[in-house]
XYZ file of C-alpha atoms in Angstrom:
693
model
C 25.902 25.817 14.080
C 22.989 23.657 14.573
C 20.771 26.761 15.302
C 21.741 28.308 11.847
C 21.010 25.480 9.632
C 17.638 25.211 11.510
C 16.448 28.862 10.865
C 17.667 28.655 7.063
C 15.501 25.541 6.805
C 12.322 27.119 8.218
C 12.817 30.427 6.331
C 12.144 28.298 3.114
C 8.238 27.140 3.816
C 7.213 30.567 5.542
C 7.985 32.033 2.168
C 6.090 29.747 0.173
C 3.363 29.742 2.535
C 3.072 33.606 2.239
C 2.815 32.741 -1.592
C -0.664 31.492 -1.594
C -1.976 34.231 0.531
C -4.592 36.423 -1.496
C -3.176 40.135 -2.675
C -4.708 43.496 -2.173
C -6.004 43.584 -5.832
C -7.537 39.975 -5.171
C -9.249 41.285 -1.747
C -10.318 44.287 -3.704
C -11.882 42.138 -6.664
C -13.612 40.048 -3.935
C -15.032 43.062 -2.769
C -16.569 43.609 -5.675
C -18.172 40.216 -6.233
C -19.414 40.275 -2.618
C -21.545 43.370 -3.814
C -22.470 42.289 -7.166
C -23.163 38.778 -6.973
C -25.604 39.223 -4.124
C -27.717 41.576 -6.488
C -27.364 39.070 -9.707
C -28.381 36.451 -7.552
C -31.416 38.076 -6.596
C -32.209 38.751 -9.768
C -31.782 35.378 -10.828
C -34.517 34.328 -7.980
C -36.627 36.844 -9.211
C -36.662 35.428 -12.894
C -37.152 31.906 -11.276
C -40.006 32.877 -9.407
C -41.417 34.247 -12.570
C -40.990 30.910 -14.562
C -42.620 29.092 -11.411
C -45.371 31.532 -11.528
C -45.882 31.160 -15.744
C -45.582 27.496 -14.884
C -48.039 27.261 -12.417
C -50.567 29.329 -15.241
C -50.174 26.732 -17.594
C -50.779 24.118 -15.732
C -54.103 25.784 -14.375
C -54.919 26.618 -18.039
C -54.124 22.732 -19.154
C -56.236 21.405 -16.410
C -59.233 23.505 -17.767
C -58.609 22.479 -21.307
C -58.494 18.893 -20.444
C -61.856 19.205 -18.413
C -63.322 21.044 -21.232
C -62.511 18.392 -23.414
C -63.496 15.933 -21.088
C -66.963 17.499 -21.131
C -66.915 17.329 -24.927
C -65.889 13.775 -25.467
C -69.392 13.069 -22.835
C -71.281 14.967 -24.943
C -70.707 12.998 -27.622
C -70.901 10.109 -26.101
C -74.247 10.907 -24.647
C -75.759 11.914 -28.489
C -74.904 8.172 -29.159
C -76.449 7.030 -26.123
C -79.367 8.713 -26.743
C -79.499 6.801 -30.606
C -78.943 3.629 -28.611
C -81.653 4.540 -25.974
C -84.105 5.117 -29.038
C -83.032 1.851 -30.898
C -83.120 -0.431 -27.976
C -86.656 0.020 -27.420
C -87.952 0.144 -31.054
C -90.747 -2.585 -31.412
C -89.295 -3.905 -34.391
C -86.432 -4.905 -32.530
C -88.220 -6.497 -29.475
C -90.343 -8.360 -32.294
C -87.110 -9.005 -33.830
C -88.532 -7.626 -37.444
C -84.508 -7.011 -38.033
C -84.902 -5.942 -41.773
C -87.472 -2.995 -40.626
C -84.928 -2.545 -37.774
C -81.700 -2.303 -40.263
C -83.705 0.539 -42.279
C -84.835 2.670 -39.247
C -81.257 2.730 -37.868
C -79.839 3.376 -41.046
C -82.058 6.581 -40.987
C -81.178 7.118 -37.709
C -77.562 7.594 -38.098
C -76.231 11.187 -38.222
C -72.891 11.279 -36.751
C -70.145 10.572 -39.311
C -68.065 7.101 -39.041
C -71.150 5.865 -36.732
C -72.987 2.385 -37.526
C -75.181 -0.034 -35.370
C -75.056 -3.295 -34.362
C -77.134 -6.011 -32.718
C -76.719 -9.648 -32.139
C -78.106 -12.461 -30.655
C -75.771 -15.524 -28.880
C -74.914 -17.280 -32.329
C -74.099 -14.219 -34.904
C -74.760 -10.965 -35.839
C -78.278 -9.746 -36.904
C -77.900 -6.176 -38.195
C -74.844 -4.372 -39.065
C -75.743 -1.178 -40.849
C -72.048 -0.763 -41.872
C -72.293 -3.247 -44.183
C -74.773 -3.177 -47.398
C -78.609 -4.257 -46.632
C -79.105 -7.751 -47.220
C -75.141 -8.955 -47.076
C -73.770 -11.843 -44.828
C -73.452 -11.053 -41.231
C -70.273 -12.308 -39.487
C -71.010 -14.974 -36.990
C -70.122 -14.553 -33.238
C -67.098 -16.151 -31.989
C -68.009 -15.747 -28.349
C -70.042 -13.725 -25.846
C -67.105 -12.254 -23.970
C -68.043 -8.457 -24.796
C -71.163 -9.180 -23.015
C -69.370 -9.800 -19.438
C -70.845 -7.310 -16.992
C -73.437 -5.880 -19.075
C -77.161 -5.707 -17.500
C -80.077 -5.344 -19.466
C -81.445 -1.657 -19.321
C -77.869 -0.004 -18.893
C -75.367 1.141 -21.169
C -72.137 0.832 -21.236
C -68.924 2.601 -23.054
C -66.501 0.107 -23.986
C -62.597 0.633 -24.373
C -60.999 0.275 -27.872
C -61.140 -2.451 -29.862
C -60.339 -3.519 -33.244
C -63.893 -3.622 -35.214
C -64.816 -6.800 -36.813
C -66.215 -5.756 -39.924
C -64.592 -2.247 -39.963
C -61.047 -3.793 -39.421
C -59.766 -0.287 -37.692
C -59.863 0.977 -34.192
C -63.103 1.415 -32.589
C -65.450 2.096 -29.606
C -69.094 0.994 -28.625
C -72.044 2.265 -26.767
C -73.432 -1.251 -25.780
C -76.582 -2.341 -24.113
C -78.698 -5.313 -23.502
C -82.125 -5.609 -24.745
C -84.896 -8.336 -24.030
C -87.279 -9.209 -26.909
C -90.499 -10.394 -26.434
C -89.573 -14.126 -26.632
C -87.741 -13.396 -23.686
C -84.572 -13.669 -25.452
C -81.470 -11.249 -25.439
C -80.005 -9.399 -28.047
C -76.715 -7.298 -28.141
C -77.102 -3.588 -29.282
C -74.582 -1.650 -30.094
C -73.730 1.975 -31.412
C -69.914 1.569 -32.599
C -67.702 4.923 -33.580
C -64.603 4.893 -35.208
C -61.399 6.439 -33.294
C -61.112 8.847 -36.185
C -64.445 10.313 -35.211
C -63.589 10.686 -31.384
C -60.273 12.270 -33.077
C -62.431 14.688 -34.739
C -63.821 16.012 -31.541
C -59.820 17.119 -30.629
C -59.942 18.642 -34.104
C -62.656 20.531 -33.448
C -61.385 21.885 -30.400
C -58.654 24.437 -31.585
C -55.790 23.524 -29.820
C -52.653 25.517 -30.088
C -50.577 23.645 -32.750
C -47.790 23.086 -30.372
C -50.001 21.623 -27.671
C -50.849 17.868 -27.747
C -54.376 16.449 -26.691
C -54.994 12.911 -26.172
C -58.083 10.820 -25.424
C -57.407 7.407 -23.706
C -59.659 4.302 -22.626
C -60.047 3.157 -19.049
C -57.302 0.556 -19.907
C -54.797 3.560 -20.592
C -54.899 3.199 -24.393
C -54.693 5.498 -26.908
C -58.232 6.514 -28.412
C -57.583 9.857 -30.010
C -54.975 12.224 -30.311
C -54.607 15.620 -31.748
C -51.042 14.977 -33.242
C -50.213 11.603 -35.562
C -53.893 9.998 -34.316
C -53.398 7.572 -36.996
C -49.828 6.464 -35.619
C -50.678 6.144 -32.252
C -53.962 5.115 -31.863
C -54.408 1.911 -29.867
C -51.169 2.030 -28.326
C -50.647 2.621 -24.736
C -50.085 6.008 -23.531
C -46.864 7.200 -21.822
C -46.534 4.919 -18.352
C -46.601 8.076 -16.215
C -50.214 8.545 -17.391
C -51.471 5.086 -17.424
C -50.332 4.605 -13.699
C -52.681 7.654 -12.952
C -55.403 5.979 -15.181
C -55.199 2.688 -13.402
C -54.863 4.161 -10.088
C -58.225 6.397 -10.519
C -56.801 9.519 -10.404
C -59.855 12.125 -11.561
C -57.416 15.066 -12.677
C -53.446 16.242 -12.204
C -50.625 18.026 -13.942
C -47.128 16.763 -14.150
C -43.890 16.497 -15.922
C -43.831 13.591 -18.543
C -42.341 12.811 -22.017
C -44.724 12.268 -24.693
C -44.960 9.274 -27.040
C -42.700 10.987 -29.808
C -40.190 11.629 -27.183
C -40.987 15.512 -26.546
C -40.606 16.487 -22.806
C -43.744 17.857 -21.868
C -46.082 19.541 -19.044
C -49.199 17.499 -19.039
C -53.008 17.724 -17.190
C -55.289 15.021 -17.074
C -58.746 14.867 -16.401
C -60.952 11.759 -16.035
C -64.712 11.530 -17.022
C -67.264 10.212 -14.091
C -69.290 8.988 -16.587
C -67.225 6.548 -19.201
C -63.924 6.497 -17.154
C -62.045 8.035 -20.039
C -59.474 10.500 -19.308
C -58.373 13.599 -21.365
C -54.263 14.495 -21.290
C -53.657 18.257 -22.684
C -49.575 18.514 -23.054
C -47.501 21.452 -23.745
C -44.004 21.214 -24.239
C -41.555 22.090 -21.474
C -39.603 24.359 -23.829
C -42.562 26.591 -24.450
C -42.906 27.242 -20.673
C -39.262 28.043 -20.165
C -38.799 29.756 -23.261
C -38.933 33.240 -22.011
C -37.421 32.441 -18.389
C -34.585 31.025 -20.264
C -34.382 34.586 -22.194
C -34.517 36.625 -19.104
C -31.909 34.636 -17.812
C -29.933 35.247 -21.077
C -30.699 38.785 -20.624
C -29.259 38.561 -16.831
C -26.404 36.712 -17.734
C -25.099 39.481 -20.206
C -26.035 42.167 -17.788
C -24.444 40.446 -14.958
C -21.123 39.457 -16.910
C -20.780 43.169 -17.913
C -21.157 44.624 -14.336
C -18.724 41.825 -13.192
C -16.472 42.249 -15.762
C -16.165 46.492 -15.356
C -16.361 46.033 -11.494
C -13.235 43.565 -11.913
C -11.582 46.071 -14.124
C -11.823 48.684 -11.569
C -11.059 46.706 -8.562
C -7.951 45.934 -10.419
C -6.778 49.230 -11.205
C -7.440 50.475 -7.943
C -5.733 47.810 -6.703
C -2.643 48.189 -8.850
C -2.221 51.882 -7.708
C -1.830 50.720 -3.996
C -0.411 47.237 -4.815
C 2.852 48.659 -6.370
C 4.155 50.682 -3.661
C 3.174 48.045 -1.089
C 5.454 45.919 -3.867
C 7.825 48.326 -3.422
C 7.973 47.634 0.515
C 8.460 44.033 -0.572
C 11.405 44.878 -2.699
C 13.384 47.043 -0.001
C 12.857 43.870 2.582
C 14.365 41.899 -0.267
C 17.390 44.114 -0.356
C 17.430 43.674 3.036
C 17.593 40.186 3.393
C 20.258 40.504 1.192
C 22.457 42.729 3.107
C 22.092 45.646 0.527
C 22.025 48.946 1.454
C 18.610 50.564 0.866
C 17.562 53.689 -0.198
C 13.732 54.270 -0.278
C 11.662 56.608 -2.805
C 8.835 58.388 -2.457
C 5.756 56.417 -3.377
C 2.838 59.061 -2.978
C 1.291 57.100 0.127
C 2.288 58.691 3.593
C 2.066 55.347 5.277
C 3.972 53.252 2.810
C 6.913 55.995 3.186
C 7.018 55.725 6.832
C 7.206 51.933 6.495
C 9.913 52.212 4.187
C 11.897 55.008 6.145
C 11.675 52.827 9.345
C 13.286 49.001 7.047
C 16.077 51.630 5.946
C 16.961 52.274 9.903
C 16.232 48.428 10.288
C 18.689 47.869 7.304
C 21.662 49.622 8.694
C 21.413 48.151 12.068
C 20.964 44.905 10.837
C 23.920 44.616 8.356
C 26.296 45.878 11.599
C 24.769 43.174 13.672
C 25.180 40.308 10.676
C 28.479 41.386 10.250
C 29.670 40.838 13.668
C 27.516 37.368 13.455
C 29.158 36.521 10.351
C 32.724 36.747 12.188
C 31.436 34.871 15.237
C 30.035 32.250 13.206
C 33.344 32.059 10.927
C 35.306 31.174 14.240
C 32.861 29.049 15.587
C 32.749 26.885 12.481
C 36.551 26.997 11.486
C 37.121 25.227 15.471
C 34.094 22.697 14.223
C 35.689 21.542 11.359
C 39.723 21.604 12.533
C 39.078 19.717 15.669
C 40.781 16.456 16.187
C 37.865 14.927 17.765
C 34.677 14.373 16.145
C 31.643 16.619 17.103
C 28.138 15.725 15.608
C 24.848 17.172 16.455
C 21.790 14.727 17.148
C 18.178 15.464 17.349
C 15.826 14.002 19.999
C 15.400 10.916 17.884
C 18.985 10.432 17.833
C 19.491 11.203 14.284
C 22.538 13.331 12.943
C 21.714 16.820 12.230
C 25.314 18.167 11.684
C 28.534 16.181 11.825
C 32.190 17.406 11.353
C 35.005 16.051 9.205
C 36.689 14.318 12.378
C 33.625 12.657 12.826
C 33.231 11.492 9.018
C 36.305 10.446 8.962
C 35.848 7.979 11.958
C 33.692 5.613 10.338
C 34.932 6.553 6.631
C 30.947 8.033 5.897
C 30.607 11.584 4.065
C 28.654 13.889 5.899
C 25.908 13.483 3.300
C 25.268 9.698 4.562
C 25.451 10.266 7.714
C 22.786 13.392 8.005
C 19.739 11.581 9.008
C 21.250 8.317 9.800
C 20.493 7.291 13.686
C 23.753 7.733 15.485
C 23.626 3.748 16.490
C 23.689 2.549 12.819
C 27.354 1.630 13.336
C 27.544 0.814 16.730
C 27.575 -2.548 18.232
C 24.179 -4.290 19.612
C 25.196 -5.053 22.729
C 26.696 -1.751 23.560
C 24.110 0.669 21.838
C 21.300 -0.592 24.183
C 23.538 1.096 27.285
C 24.093 4.351 25.358
C 20.135 4.571 24.234
C 19.289 4.189 27.514
C 21.205 6.945 28.943
C 20.015 8.941 25.732
C 16.953 8.601 26.502
C 17.219 9.873 30.061
C 19.080 12.788 28.594
C 16.271 13.596 26.290
C 13.758 13.363 28.592
C 15.828 15.757 31.226
C 16.882 12.901 33.940
C 20.614 13.432 32.465
C 22.483 16.219 30.955
C 25.728 14.706 30.412
C 26.920 11.198 30.309
C 30.301 9.997 28.974
C 30.661 5.708 27.106
C 32.606 3.941 25.661
C 31.255 2.648 22.172
C 32.598 -0.550 19.284
C 31.702 0.914 16.241
C 32.020 -0.475 12.325
C 33.523 1.589 9.646
C 32.405 1.506 6.250
C 34.729 -1.041 4.814
C 34.024 -3.779 7.674
C 36.591 -2.876 10.228
C 35.908 -2.278 13.889
C 37.334 0.306 16.401
C 36.346 2.145 19.986
C 35.546 5.290 20.384
C 34.848 7.674 23.412
C 31.719 9.486 23.385
C 30.475 12.221 25.376
C 27.130 13.436 25.072
C 25.744 16.988 25.940
C 22.177 18.227 25.818
C 21.222 21.438 24.704
C 18.200 22.948 25.709
C 16.128 25.664 25.619
C 15.071 28.896 28.614
C 12.294 26.464 29.500
C 14.503 23.329 29.690
C 12.995 21.353 26.364
C 15.534 19.324 24.737
C 17.081 20.737 21.487
C 19.698 18.880 20.507
C 22.775 16.721 21.913
C 26.175 17.723 21.337
C 27.986 13.988 20.822
C 31.873 14.446 20.776
C 33.472 11.631 19.833
C 37.259 10.329 20.495
C 38.739 7.274 18.342
C 40.353 5.604 21.051
C 40.964 2.205 19.120
C 44.807 2.426 19.267
C 44.811 3.006 22.968
C 42.334 -0.049 23.400
C 44.583 -2.531 21.292
C 47.565 -1.105 22.701
C 46.213 -1.741 26.211
C 45.141 -5.317 25.213
C 48.376 -6.066 23.892
C 50.221 -4.622 26.957
C 48.199 -7.106 28.932
C 48.533 -9.965 26.807
C 52.362 -9.369 26.636
C 52.387 -9.276 30.517
C 50.187 -12.444 30.634
C 52.327 -14.174 27.835
C 55.350 -13.232 29.301
C 54.389 -14.471 32.840
C 53.328 -17.703 31.201
C 56.243 -18.111 28.674
C 58.910 -17.720 31.306
C 57.503 -20.338 33.076
C 56.898 -22.786 30.166
C 60.344 -21.508 28.621
C 62.080 -22.044 31.690
C 60.402 -25.247 32.318
C 60.884 -26.341 28.447
C 64.927 -25.526 28.785
C 64.970 -27.280 32.122
C 63.336 -30.659 29.912
C 66.204 -29.597 27.245
C 69.280 -29.586 29.656
C 68.162 -32.756 31.266
C 67.568 -34.491 28.004
C 70.879 -33.713 26.489
C 72.817 -34.164 29.747
C 72.094 -37.709 29.894
C 75.025 -40.232 31.256
C 75.097 -41.961 27.566
C 75.227 -38.491 25.710
C 78.845 -36.912 25.375
C 79.067 -33.293 26.643
C 79.866 -32.186 23.389
C 76.855 -33.774 21.565
C 74.319 -32.610 24.445
C 76.086 -29.152 24.332
C 75.289 -28.811 20.381
C 71.885 -30.925 20.662
C 70.978 -28.154 23.274
C 71.804 -25.196 21.387
C 70.053 -25.937 18.155
C 67.008 -26.513 20.429
C 67.390 -23.010 22.195
C 67.818 -21.636 18.549
C 64.797 -23.390 17.645
C 62.771 -21.982 20.277
C 64.225 -18.640 20.009
C 63.082 -18.271 15.835
C 59.549 -18.882 16.941
C 59.856 -16.401 19.568
C 61.078 -13.867 16.962
C 58.375 -14.810 14.898
C 55.675 -13.788 17.699
C 57.805 -10.853 18.258
C 57.200 -9.475 14.780
C 53.258 -9.490 15.698
C 53.390 -8.290 19.277
C 52.916 -11.941 20.389
C 49.460 -12.036 19.295
C 50.042 -14.999 16.523
C 52.245 -16.281 14.336
C 51.502 -17.686 10.538
C 51.738 -21.475 10.226
C 53.169 -21.303 6.759
C 55.918 -18.606 7.772
C 57.015 -21.228 10.886
C 57.823 -23.983 8.563
C 59.101 -22.111 5.821
C 61.669 -20.754 8.360
C 62.582 -24.134 10.051
C 62.556 -25.770 6.126
C 64.353 -22.832 4.845
C 67.887 -24.224 3.752
C 65.444 -26.908 2.007
C 63.457 -24.701 -0.118
C 65.131 -24.969 -3.025
C 63.898 -24.568 -7.132
C 64.319 -28.347 -7.080
C 61.074 -28.587 -5.131
C 62.021 -31.214 -2.247
C 59.799 -29.822 0.159
C 56.098 -28.629 -0.651
C 53.823 -26.870 1.608
C 50.057 -26.969 0.630
C 47.850 -25.166 2.913
C 45.123 -22.317 3.752
C 46.922 -19.499 5.971
C 46.522 -19.961 9.144
C 47.470 -17.756 12.270
C 48.395 -19.767 15.450
C 48.022 -18.520 19.239
C 51.394 -17.591 20.410
C 51.621 -20.750 23.233
C 50.476 -22.886 20.225
C 52.917 -21.617 17.770
C 56.029 -22.038 20.079
C 55.105 -25.765 20.513
C 54.615 -26.115 17.192
C 58.023 -24.459 16.506
C 59.559 -27.122 18.614
C 57.483 -30.041 17.096
C 59.099 -28.918 13.615
C 62.769 -28.283 14.361
C 62.691 -31.940 15.850
C 61.016 -33.422 12.812
C 63.219 -31.234 10.163
C 65.994 -32.265 12.051
C 65.256 -35.951 12.435
C 64.872 -35.547 8.427
C 67.879 -33.995 7.747
C 69.864 -36.370 9.855
C 68.104 -39.530 9.234
C 65.012 -39.343 7.106
C 64.362 -37.743 3.446
C 66.380 -34.714 3.635
C 69.439 -36.861 4.382
C 69.045 -38.234 0.757
C 69.495 -36.493 -2.614
C 65.946 -38.021 -4.067
C 64.182 -37.626 -0.585
C 61.364 -35.111 -0.091
C 59.011 -33.949 2.543
C 55.423 -33.008 1.844
C 53.442 -31.074 4.685
C 49.775 -30.022 4.248
C 47.161 -29.098 6.780
C 43.447 -28.544 6.888
C 41.007 -26.703 9.811
C 38.264 -28.125 10.568
C 35.788 -28.278 13.510
C 32.739 -26.341 14.582
C 32.203 -22.428 15.282
C 32.921 -22.991 18.786
C 36.289 -25.446 18.651
C 38.684 -25.286 15.483
C 41.079 -28.467 15.073
C 44.019 -27.699 13.143
C 45.465 -31.115 11.546
C 48.756 -30.975 10.106
C 50.108 -34.395 8.183
C 53.901 -34.663 7.820
C 55.462 -37.299 5.338
C 58.766 -37.747 4.177
C 59.025 -39.575 0.656
C 61.804 -41.364 -1.050
C 63.791 -41.182 1.732
C 67.108 -44.038 2.914
C 65.269 -47.338 4.235
C 66.470 -47.804 8.079
C 68.675 -50.781 8.752
C 66.828 -51.591 11.764
C 63.746 -50.220 13.387
C 64.048 -47.148 14.896
C 64.075 -46.836 18.593
C 62.145 -43.802 20.042
C 64.394 -41.225 21.663
C 64.175 -37.638 23.174
C 62.871 -36.492 19.791
C 60.321 -38.126 19.510
C 59.360 -38.207 23.072
C 59.718 -34.330 23.101
C 57.363 -34.703 19.978
C 54.384 -36.335 22.014
C 54.883 -34.515 25.388
C 54.400 -31.496 23.805
C 51.637 -31.977 21.560
C 49.558 -34.110 23.987
C 50.295 -32.109 27.364
C 51.033 -28.718 26.567
C 48.503 -28.292 23.632
C 46.181 -30.981 24.296
C 46.229 -32.462 21.054
C 46.755 -35.525 19.120
C 49.822 -36.857 17.848
C 49.969 -40.054 15.480
C 54.064 -40.995 14.520
C 54.982 -43.934 12.148
C 58.326 -44.460 11.051
C 57.802 -45.848 7.581
C 60.148 -47.466 5.145
C 60.531 -44.297 3.289
C 60.773 -41.638 6.109
C 58.906 -40.406 9.349
C 55.087 -39.719 8.836
C 52.836 -38.206 11.181
C 49.420 -36.726 11.894
C 49.255 -33.963 14.539
C 45.819 -32.565 15.402
C 45.522 -29.457 17.901
C 43.015 -27.620 19.350
C 43.730 -23.691 17.713
C 40.190 -21.564 18.955
C 37.097 -20.917 17.036
C 36.612 -20.260 13.394
C 36.133 -16.894 13.611
C 39.718 -16.221 14.889
C 41.103 -18.335 11.939
C 39.457 -16.471 9.396
C 42.681 -15.797 6.751
């Protein structure tokens, strides 16, 4: 049966895994994709190569344009330098005839937005931007002269003109006059004049031309010149200017946030740089257009190829799926009648499946009959039968095994067979089972103490037999479990009864001998002695009867008291018995039965039970540790007749003391009070676990 269960469990995962396999149609579609995708990828690579070529050509053109603009700017500065050389050698300037020099300078200026400034150490002496005779501004400091050597010319960075209040650049020199003093002479151009250089070059409208000074500041720009003049160029361009890069091309973002491809050319004379930028969208537009055409064409090709592959695959897959239908019918045990499919290979497989179906149905019928007999035998067996895997966990269990511990089959499956076994016994079982799994042992038998679902315990005889495959590998173990709880109880009771019988016969004979000797004393009349002897024998017999009802295992303390006090248990409640349920061992029950008989007899003759008002109260407690429990009994007589003389201890009191202290190793505190006898009896009765009510 375990084999059948494992086979059925394996069928599910295999079917699930098979459902994820690619179909015939998907494989044909994959073939189409394998053929088309490389071609489309090659076309895409060709488009990208074209884009890279166009990009290279644009960068080359940008660099040429940037170099041309740089030459134009240098030519413009060359004209200003020529004017500065001519003016700086003027005799009027050397003789400090500033009025004539001012007129000559005004006549020499031909460049729009250009003027001449001359200054000594304290103030400007000539400024052609202002009207002749106008007050000239003072020179706050001479920082602009730093690094300038007489006889040389320097092109400045962009600055804010003092008189013009607009961005400008200067072509500066120092002149030594006839009296040996120095004059600073500069031809100043507005940044707008430099911007006109870019406007005259006719750059495409979408292109951006930028002229930067040595600090990377925008001096002129072909678009939005007024807006961006005087502002730093993009950081990547400034970094290349500061690093002294003479030329190059790279991707950047313009000041107005447009992604561009830029080219830089640096003038060796002025140190200024020219940048020409083109939006990236212009370069990528054609590539994107080709890519769009390619995507559309590729999509149409892929769609057509996939559709054709799907159609061809369906014509093949339908007959193949018909084989799957036949296989399912075989799996369900139905008769198979194959139909012509149009494919010779599929028809041959269908005929083979039909023949296999007929043979399989015949075998399954025999197998089901055999399995039914085996299952009926398994389920109706009088002993528990279970199968466990190599980890000791249940994989099957019959009804008898479930009833053994009151568990359902669902609760047992997957549990370890030792989940309800006593730990001390389980270790030995696990050791033997381990040897069985490793192959050192085929069969073993052991007795196991188990715990039922309701908490009660029992004993079982377990025989474990290993089932192995052809190679000797452990598959599972069959555990036959027989409930031997009653047999062990019977054996224990029989041993207890024999031991107790031997002991009690000896004790009873000794007790009877003592009773006979005490009753037959010389001072007691024979008839009285006979009556007393019979009464004590009857008390002993009553306790024996109580023990016989429990097979001499134990007797209830309350039942012993109620048996002795039965004549006085009336609705008037002259007797009150109070205490928890306590089970007394046989030896303790016999002795306490004799003791209670003596106390009841004394109370009936001389004590509280001899009068109508008298009462007897008996209560007890159980105290002590887990290893030793002590029973404390308190007997007290109330409202009894007062004795005329002090009572003399006789045979009854001596019998009480002898049996309690000697036979039970207990303690007796006996007191003769005015209203009756009161005594406290303390006797050990075993462990606390044995006294649980």
